[in-house]
Amino acid sequence: MKKLLILAVLLLSLPGGAAAQFTYRWTPVPMDSTWDDMKDFRATQTIERYSAQVAPLQEIVGYADEEYDRHRPESPLSNFAADVIRAVAEKKTGEHVDVGLMNFGGIRTSMPKGAVRVYDIYSIFPFDNYLVTFDIKGSDLHRFLNRMIERRRVEALSGVEMVITGNQADKLLVAGAPIDDERIYKFATIHFLMDGGDGVVLSDVAFNRKDTGIWIRDAIVEYLQDQLARGEKISLHTDGRVQYTDWEERRR
């Protein structure tokens, strides 16, 4: 019926309604495995050329309970990124790390629900950022965190608790305690932020800097692989580490 309607429209569209003389022929084409073998097509040849390189990106590194996104002031995915930075820094250096920092702009997409593959992690963290650790005096750490609060641009943090009203901290804790201005704290972040990216300034207050050369995305893949080997799922959450008492008003 559809073919007859199309033919009628074609005939009616001819100038003066004149009928056209034509013949046609058709034959059924089965859509089966015959079409799986397409070795002569250039696209297939290109895929084969790069398949060995792409295969590792298909590896499943974990299974997520939900789809996880990133948003301010904190989110499951941004908390996870900052926590992994701190955990990996501790593992690689053998030292306790007090603070982890990741920028929201470095998290580019969401983590899918279900199977999470290497290419998902590379999509979420696409930039060539490597892990950096350094020491920072408590008074400088205090100033740095307050600077973010005053700018109203608090990045993803680990090991820190904040309650903020306007551009001031009502509560500011590191490792569960008020910051000791005389103490030396261990800090982990990415070199992009260390070097002034996203308006973050750390190089002028950091000392004993160590550039690990470990790409953050590779560190996260390794972290998830270890978690999967233990039979654990990816279950991310928020915990109130960054709270604004006036968040809804602030968003308007």
PDB file of N, CA and C in Angstrom, residues 133-211:
ATOM      1  N   THR A 133      52.208  15.907  44.691  1.00  0.00           N
ATOM      2  CA  THR A 133      52.069  16.060  46.138  1.00  0.00           C
ATOM      3  C   THR A 133      53.035  17.142  46.615  1.00  0.00           C
ATOM      4  N   PHE A 134      52.695  17.746  47.719  1.00  0.00           N
ATOM      5  CA  PHE A 134      53.575  18.766  48.301  1.00  0.00           C
ATOM      6  C   PHE A 134      53.179  18.994  49.758  1.00  0.00           C
ATOM      7  N   ASP A 135      54.016  19.733  50.469  1.00  0.00           N
ATOM      8  CA  ASP A 135      53.733  20.130  51.843  1.00  0.00           C
ATOM      9  C   ASP A 135      53.259  21.575  51.853  1.00  0.00           C
ATOM     10  N   ILE A 136      52.413  21.887  52.832  1.00  0.00           N
ATOM     11  CA  ILE A 136      51.910  23.250  52.957  1.00  0.00           C
ATOM     12  C   ILE A 136      51.719  23.555  54.438  1.00  0.00           C
ATOM     13  N   LYS A 137      52.140  24.741  54.841  1.00  0.00           N
ATOM     14  CA  LYS A 137      51.970  25.160  56.229  1.00  0.00           C
ATOM     15  C   LYS A 137      50.495  25.426  56.504  1.00  0.00           C
ATOM     16  N   GLY A 138      50.063  25.141  57.744  1.00  0.00           N
ATOM     17  CA  GLY A 138      48.661  25.298  58.106  1.00  0.00           C
ATOM     18  C   GLY A 138      48.114  26.681  57.838  1.00  0.00           C
ATOM     19  N   SER A 139      48.891  27.711  58.122  1.00  0.00           N
ATOM     20  CA  SER A 139      48.411  29.081  57.889  1.00  0.00           C
ATOM     21  C   SER A 139      48.171  29.332  56.401  1.00  0.00           C
ATOM     22  N   ASP A 140      49.035  28.766  55.540  1.00  0.00           N
ATOM     23  CA  ASP A 140      48.846  28.917  54.096  1.00  0.00           C
ATOM     24  C   ASP A 140      47.668  28.089  53.592  1.00  0.00           C
ATOM     25  N   LEU A 141      47.497  26.909  54.159  1.00  0.00           N
ATOM     26  CA  LEU A 141      46.345  26.083  53.797  1.00  0.00           C
ATOM     27  C   LEU A 141      45.052  26.796  54.181  1.00  0.00           C
ATOM     28  N   HIS A 142      45.043  27.380  55.366  1.00  0.00           N
ATOM     29  CA  HIS A 142      43.882  28.134  55.832  1.00  0.00           C
ATOM     30  C   HIS A 142      43.549  29.250  54.846  1.00  0.00           C
ATOM     31  N   ARG A 143      44.582  29.986  54.443  1.00  0.00           N
ATOM     32  CA  ARG A 143      44.404  31.100  53.513  1.00  0.00           C
ATOM     33  C   ARG A 143      43.915  30.614  52.157  1.00  0.00           C
ATOM     34  N   PHE A 144      44.481  29.512  51.684  1.00  0.00           N
ATOM     35  CA  PHE A 144      44.114  28.980  50.374  1.00  0.00           C
ATOM     36  C   PHE A 144      42.642  28.568  50.329  1.00  0.00           C
ATOM     37  N   LEU A 145      42.195  27.824  51.348  1.00  0.00           N
ATOM     38  CA  LEU A 145      40.806  27.377  51.374  1.00  0.00           C
ATOM     39  C   LEU A 145      39.847  28.561  51.515  1.00  0.00           C
ATOM     40  N   ASN A 146      40.209  29.527  52.337  1.00  0.00           N
ATOM     41  CA  ASN A 146      39.359  30.709  52.484  1.00  0.00           C
ATOM     42  C   ASN A 146      39.301  31.520  51.201  1.00  0.00           C
ATOM     43  N   ARG A 147      40.383  31.497  50.430  1.00  0.00           N
ATOM     44  CA  ARG A 147      40.395  32.203  49.146  1.00  0.00           C
ATOM     45  C   ARG A 147      39.374  31.588  48.192  1.00  0.00           C
ATOM     46  N   MET A 148      39.287  30.255  48.167  1.00  0.00           N
ATOM     47  CA  MET A 148      38.279  29.595  47.330  1.00  0.00           C
ATOM     48  C   MET A 148      36.870  29.953  47.791  1.00  0.00           C
ATOM     49  N   ILE A 149      36.682  29.976  49.099  1.00  0.00           N
ATOM     50  CA  ILE A 149      35.362  30.311  49.662  1.00  0.00           C
ATOM     51  C   ILE A 149      34.976  31.734  49.289  1.00  0.00           C
ATOM     52  N   GLU A 150      35.922  32.658  49.405  1.00  0.00           N
ATOM     53  CA  GLU A 150      35.648  34.062  49.078  1.00  0.00           C
ATOM     54  C   GLU A 150      35.337  34.247  47.603  1.00  0.00           C
ATOM     55  N   ARG A 151      35.990  33.443  46.758  1.00  0.00           N
ATOM     56  CA  ARG A 151      35.747  33.508  45.313  1.00  0.00           C
ATOM     57  C   ARG A 151      34.424  32.860  44.932  1.00  0.00           C
ATOM     58  N   ARG A 152      33.807  32.151  45.884  1.00  0.00           N
ATOM     59  CA  ARG A 152      32.582  31.384  45.626  1.00  0.00           C
ATOM     60  C   ARG A 152      32.814  30.332  44.553  1.00  0.00           C
ATOM     61  N   ARG A 153      33.991  29.732  44.588  1.00  0.00           N
ATOM     62  CA  ARG A 153      34.336  28.702  43.611  1.00  0.00           C
ATOM     63  C   ARG A 153      35.165  27.622  44.310  1.00  0.00           C
ATOM     64  N   VAL A 154      34.498  26.845  45.139  1.00  0.00           N
ATOM     65  CA  VAL A 154      35.157  25.760  45.859  1.00  0.00           C
ATOM     66  C   VAL A 154      35.235  24.546  44.942  1.00  0.00           C
ATOM     67  N   GLU A 155      36.439  24.058  44.726  1.00  0.00           N
ATOM     68  CA  GLU A 155      36.623  22.893  43.866  1.00  0.00           C
ATOM     69  C   GLU A 155      36.389  21.605  44.665  1.00  0.00           C
ATOM     70  N   ALA A 156      36.499  20.451  44.009  1.00  0.00           N
ATOM     71  CA  ALA A 156      36.253  19.159  44.658  1.00  0.00           C
ATOM     72  C   ALA A 156      37.369  18.868  45.657  1.00  0.00           C
ATOM     73  N   LEU A 157      36.999  18.573  46.888  1.00  0.00           N
ATOM     74  CA  LEU A 157      37.957  18.403  47.976  1.00  0.00           C
ATOM     75  C   LEU A 157      37.799  17.062  48.661  1.00  0.00           C
ATOM     76  N   SER A 158      38.885  16.580  49.224  1.00  0.00           N
ATOM     77  CA  SER A 158      38.879  15.371  50.044  1.00  0.00           C
ATOM     78  C   SER A 158      39.647  15.666  51.328  1.00  0.00           C
ATOM     79  N   GLY A 159      39.117  15.196  52.444  1.00  0.00           N
ATOM     80  CA  GLY A 159      39.756  15.434  53.730  1.00  0.00           C
ATOM     81  C   GLY A 159      39.384  16.761  54.354  1.00  0.00           C
ATOM     82  N   VAL A 160      38.465  17.490  53.723  1.00  0.00           N
ATOM     83  CA  VAL A 160      38.071  18.826  54.176  1.00  0.00           C
ATOM     84  C   VAL A 160      36.563  18.863  54.405  1.00  0.00           C
ATOM     85  N   GLU A 161      36.155  19.577  55.440  1.00  0.00           N
ATOM     86  CA  GLU A 161      34.731  19.813  55.698  1.00  0.00           C
ATOM     87  C   GLU A 161      34.503  21.312  55.782  1.00  0.00           C
ATOM     88  N   MET A 162      33.481  21.785  55.085  1.00  0.00           N
ATOM     89  CA  MET A 162      33.157  23.214  55.073  1.00  0.00           C
ATOM     90  C   MET A 162      31.662  23.418  55.229  1.00  0.00           C
ATOM     91  N   VAL A 163      31.287  24.413  55.995  1.00  0.00           N
ATOM     92  CA  VAL A 163      29.935  24.947  55.986  1.00  0.00           C
ATOM     93  C   VAL A 163      30.083  26.429  55.718  1.00  0.00           C
ATOM     94  N   ILE A 164      29.420  26.905  54.653  1.00  0.00           N
ATOM     95  CA  ILE A 164      29.665  28.250  54.149  1.00  0.00           C
ATOM     96  C   ILE A 164      28.363  29.038  54.094  1.00  0.00           C
ATOM     97  N   THR A 165      28.430  30.284  54.527  1.00  0.00           N
ATOM     98  CA  THR A 165      27.333  31.229  54.346  1.00  0.00           C
ATOM     99  C   THR A 165      27.884  32.428  53.591  1.00  0.00           C
ATOM    100  N   GLY A 166      27.288  32.732  52.451  1.00  0.00           N
ATOM    101  CA  GLY A 166      27.803  33.826  51.638  1.00  0.00           C
ATOM    102  C   GLY A 166      29.189  33.486  51.137  1.00  0.00           C
ATOM    103  N   ASN A 167      30.164  34.269  51.548  1.00  0.00           N
ATOM    104  CA  ASN A 167      31.553  34.008  51.158  1.00  0.00           C
ATOM    105  C   ASN A 167      32.453  33.854  52.393  1.00  0.00           C
ATOM    106  N   GLN A 168      31.854  33.316  53.469  1.00  0.00           N
ATOM    107  CA  GLN A 168      32.615  33.070  54.687  1.00  0.00           C
ATOM    108  C   GLN A 168      32.338  31.671  55.208  1.00  0.00           C
ATOM    109  N   ALA A 169      33.333  31.085  55.863  1.00  0.00           N
ATOM    110  CA  ALA A 169      33.201  29.730  56.410  1.00  0.00           C
ATOM    111  C   ALA A 169      32.675  29.783  57.833  1.00  0.00           C
ATOM    112  N   ASP A 170      31.541  29.111  58.069  1.00  0.00           N
ATOM    113  CA  ASP A 170      31.048  28.931  59.433  1.00  0.00           C
ATOM    114  C   ASP A 170      31.768  27.755  60.098  1.00  0.00           C
ATOM    115  N   LYS A 171      32.243  26.832  59.248  1.00  0.00           N
ATOM    116  CA  LYS A 171      32.964  25.649  59.735  1.00  0.00           C
ATOM    117  C   LYS A 171      34.027  25.305  58.708  1.00  0.00           C
ATOM    118  N   LEU A 172      35.232  25.035  59.168  1.00  0.00           N
ATOM    119  CA  LEU A 172      36.322  24.667  58.267  1.00  0.00           C
ATOM    120  C   LEU A 172      37.250  23.704  58.992  1.00  0.00           C
ATOM    121  N   LEU A 173      37.179  22.428  58.599  1.00  0.00           N
ATOM    122  CA  LEU A 173      37.965  21.385  59.239  1.00  0.00           C
ATOM    123  C   LEU A 173      38.817  20.649  58.209  1.00  0.00           C
ATOM    124  N   VAL A 174      39.976  20.203  58.632  1.00  0.00           N
ATOM    125  CA  VAL A 174      40.829  19.325  57.839  1.00  0.00           C
ATOM    126  C   VAL A 174      41.143  18.114  58.705  1.00  0.00           C
ATOM    127  N   ALA A 175      40.888  16.918  58.160  1.00  0.00           N
ATOM    128  CA  ALA A 175      41.060  15.674  58.917  1.00  0.00           C
ATOM    129  C   ALA A 175      40.245  15.708  60.208  1.00  0.00           C
ATOM    130  N   GLY A 176      39.061  16.345  60.142  1.00  0.00           N
ATOM    131  CA  GLY A 176      38.140  16.348  61.274  1.00  0.00           C
ATOM    132  C   GLY A 176      38.461  17.331  62.372  1.00  0.00           C
ATOM    133  N   ALA A 177      39.436  18.201  62.170  1.00  0.00           N
ATOM    134  CA  ALA A 177      39.836  19.142  63.216  1.00  0.00           C
ATOM    135  C   ALA A 177      40.090  20.518  62.613  1.00  0.00           C
ATOM    136  N   PRO A 178      39.998  21.575  63.429  1.00  0.00           N
ATOM    137  CA  PRO A 178      40.349  22.904  62.940  1.00  0.00           C
ATOM    138  C   PRO A 178      41.798  22.929  62.459  1.00  0.00           C
ATOM    139  N   ILE A 179      42.078  23.756  61.487  1.00  0.00           N
ATOM    140  CA  ILE A 179      43.425  23.836  60.927  1.00  0.00           C
ATOM    141  C   ILE A 179      44.386  24.435  61.948  1.00  0.00           C
ATOM    142  N   ASP A 180      45.487  23.744  62.156  1.00  0.00           N
ATOM    143  CA  ASP A 180      46.564  24.236  63.012  1.00  0.00           C
ATOM    144  C   ASP A 180      47.520  25.041  62.141  1.00  0.00           C
ATOM    145  N   ASP A 181      47.581  26.345  62.366  1.00  0.00           N
ATOM    146  CA  ASP A 181      48.384  27.213  61.506  1.00  0.00           C
ATOM    147  C   ASP A 181      49.872  26.877  61.529  1.00  0.00           C
ATOM    148  N   GLU A 182      50.336  26.208  62.565  1.00  0.00           N
ATOM    149  CA  GLU A 182      51.754  25.892  62.681  1.00  0.00           C
ATOM    150  C   GLU A 182      52.101  24.506  62.148  1.00  0.00           C
ATOM    151  N   ARG A 183      51.106  23.699  61.879  1.00  0.00           N
ATOM    152  CA  ARG A 183      51.350  22.324  61.431  1.00  0.00           C
ATOM    153  C   ARG A 183      51.664  22.291  59.932  1.00  0.00           C
ATOM    154  N   ILE A 184      52.394  21.270  59.505  1.00  0.00           N
ATOM    155  CA  ILE A 184      52.649  21.040  58.084  1.00  0.00           C
ATOM    156  C   ILE A 184      51.692  19.953  57.599  1.00  0.00           C
ATOM    157  N   TYR A 185      50.951  20.245  56.538  1.00  0.00           N
ATOM    158  CA  TYR A 185      49.972  19.317  55.977  1.00  0.00           C
ATOM    159  C   TYR A 185      50.479  18.782  54.635  1.00  0.00           C
ATOM    160  N   LYS A 186      50.087  17.562  54.340  1.00  0.00           N
ATOM    161  CA  LYS A 186      50.420  16.955  53.048  1.00  0.00           C
ATOM    162  C   LYS A 186      49.223  17.127  52.104  1.00  0.00           C
ATOM    163  N   PHE A 187      49.492  17.571  50.888  1.00  0.00           N
ATOM    164  CA  PHE A 187      48.453  17.952  49.930  1.00  0.00           C
ATOM    165  C   PHE A 187      48.704  17.183  48.635  1.00  0.00           C
ATOM    166  N   ALA A 188      47.628  16.713  47.982  1.00  0.00           N
ATOM    167  CA  ALA A 188      47.722  16.039  46.680  1.00  0.00           C
ATOM    168  C   ALA A 188      46.739  16.674  45.709  1.00  0.00           C
ATOM    169  N   THR A 189      47.197  16.896  44.485  1.00  0.00           N
ATOM    170  CA  THR A 189      46.330  17.480  43.465  1.00  0.00           C
ATOM    171  C   THR A 189      46.888  17.121  42.092  1.00  0.00           C
ATOM    172  N   ILE A 190      46.409  17.807  41.057  1.00  0.00           N
ATOM    173  CA  ILE A 190      46.921  17.612  39.702  1.00  0.00           C
ATOM    174  C   ILE A 190      47.802  18.797  39.328  1.00  0.00           C
ATOM    175  N   HIS A 191      48.747  18.574  38.436  1.00  0.00           N
ATOM    176  CA  HIS A 191      49.707  19.631  38.130  1.00  0.00           C
ATOM    177  C   HIS A 191      49.041  20.840  37.476  1.00  0.00           C
ATOM    178  N   PHE A 192      47.908  20.641  36.803  1.00  0.00           N
ATOM    179  CA  PHE A 192      47.175  21.752  36.200  1.00  0.00           C
ATOM    180  C   PHE A 192      46.796  22.778  37.256  1.00  0.00           C
ATOM    181  N   LEU A 193      46.310  22.303  38.401  1.00  0.00           N
ATOM    182  CA  LEU A 193      45.935  23.218  39.472  1.00  0.00           C
ATOM    183  C   LEU A 193      47.169  23.741  40.205  1.00  0.00           C
ATOM    184  N   MET A 194      48.149  22.879  40.342  1.00  0.00           N
ATOM    185  CA  MET A 194      49.390  23.288  40.995  1.00  0.00           C
ATOM    186  C   MET A 194      50.016  24.473  40.273  1.00  0.00           C
ATOM    187  N   ASP A 195      49.869  24.494  38.965  1.00  0.00           N
ATOM    188  CA  ASP A 195      50.511  25.517  38.141  1.00  0.00           C
ATOM    189  C   ASP A 195      49.601  26.697  37.821  1.00  0.00           C
ATOM    190  N   GLY A 196      48.463  26.818  38.540  1.00  0.00           N
ATOM    191  CA  GLY A 196      47.625  28.009  38.397  1.00  0.00           C
ATOM    192  C   GLY A 196      46.383  27.844  37.572  1.00  0.00           C
ATOM    193  N   GLY A 197      46.045  26.622  37.125  1.00  0.00           N
ATOM    194  CA  GLY A 197      44.843  26.407  36.327  1.00  0.00           C
ATOM    195  C   GLY A 197      43.570  26.687  37.105  1.00  0.00           C
ATOM    196  N   ASP A 198      42.526  27.154  36.404  1.00  0.00           N
ATOM    197  CA  ASP A 198      41.230  27.492  36.990  1.00  0.00           C
ATOM    198  C   ASP A 198      41.339  28.515  38.113  1.00  0.00           C
ATOM    199  N   GLY A 199      42.366  29.337  38.057  1.00  0.00           N
ATOM    200  CA  GLY A 199      42.521  30.393  39.048  1.00  0.00           C
ATOM    201  C   GLY A 199      43.012  29.910  40.393  1.00  0.00           C
ATOM    202  N   VAL A 200      43.405  28.642  40.493  1.00  0.00           N
ATOM    203  CA  VAL A 200      43.916  28.099  41.748  1.00  0.00           C
ATOM    204  C   VAL A 200      45.413  28.426  41.838  1.00  0.00           C
ATOM    205  N   VAL A 201      45.819  28.986  42.959  1.00  0.00           N
ATOM    206  CA  VAL A 201      47.225  29.363  43.146  1.00  0.00           C
ATOM    207  C   VAL A 201      47.798  28.580  44.317  1.00  0.00           C
ATOM    208  N   LEU A 202      48.710  27.653  44.012  1.00  0.00           N
ATOM    209  CA  LEU A 202      49.318  26.820  45.049  1.00  0.00           C
ATOM    210  C   LEU A 202      50.847  26.877  45.043  1.00  0.00           C
ATOM    211  N   SER A 203      51.414  27.147  43.892  1.00  0.00           N
ATOM    212  CA  SER A 203      52.876  27.055  43.768  1.00  0.00           C
ATOM    213  C   SER A 203      53.610  28.010  44.701  1.00  0.00           C
ATOM    214  N   ASP A 204      52.964  29.124  45.063  1.00  0.00           N
ATOM    215  CA  ASP A 204      53.653  30.097  45.913  1.00  0.00           C
ATOM    216  C   ASP A 204      53.629  29.709  47.391  1.00  0.00           C
ATOM    217  N   VAL A 205      52.850  28.688  47.764  1.00  0.00           N
ATOM    218  CA  VAL A 205      52.792  28.274  49.178  1.00  0.00           C
ATOM    219  C   VAL A 205      53.226  26.822  49.372  1.00  0.00           C
ATOM    220  N   ALA A 206      53.546  26.130  48.291  1.00  0.00           N
ATOM    221  CA  ALA A 206      53.903  24.709  48.368  1.00  0.00           C
ATOM    222  C   ALA A 206      55.412  24.536  48.504  1.00  0.00           C
ATOM    223  N   PHE A 207      55.821  23.493  49.228  1.00  0.00           N
ATOM    224  CA  PHE A 207      57.230  23.119  49.268  1.00  0.00           C
ATOM    225  C   PHE A 207      57.319  21.597  49.346  1.00  0.00           C
ATOM    226  N   ASN A 208      58.519  21.078  49.091  1.00  0.00           N
ATOM    227  CA  ASN A 208      58.711  19.622  48.985  1.00  0.00           C
ATOM    228  C   ASN A 208      57.793  19.019  47.918  1.00  0.00           C
ATOM    229  N   ARG A 209      57.671  19.701  46.790  1.00  0.00           N
ATOM    230  CA  ARG A 209      56.809  19.221  45.701  1.00  0.00           C
ATOM    231  C   ARG A 209      57.388  17.958  45.073  1.00  0.00           C
ATOM    232  N   LYS A 210      56.494  17.002  44.793  1.00  0.00           N
ATOM    233  CA  LYS A 210      56.885  15.775  44.108  1.00  0.00           C
ATOM    234  C   LYS A 210      55.957  15.558  42.925  1.00  0.00           C
ATOM    235  N   ASP A 211      56.511  15.582  41.718  1.00  0.00           N
ATOM    236  CA  ASP A 211      55.740  15.288  40.512  1.00  0.00           C
ATOM    237  C   ASP A 211      55.824  13.787  40.260  1.00  0.00           C
TER     238      ASP A 211
END
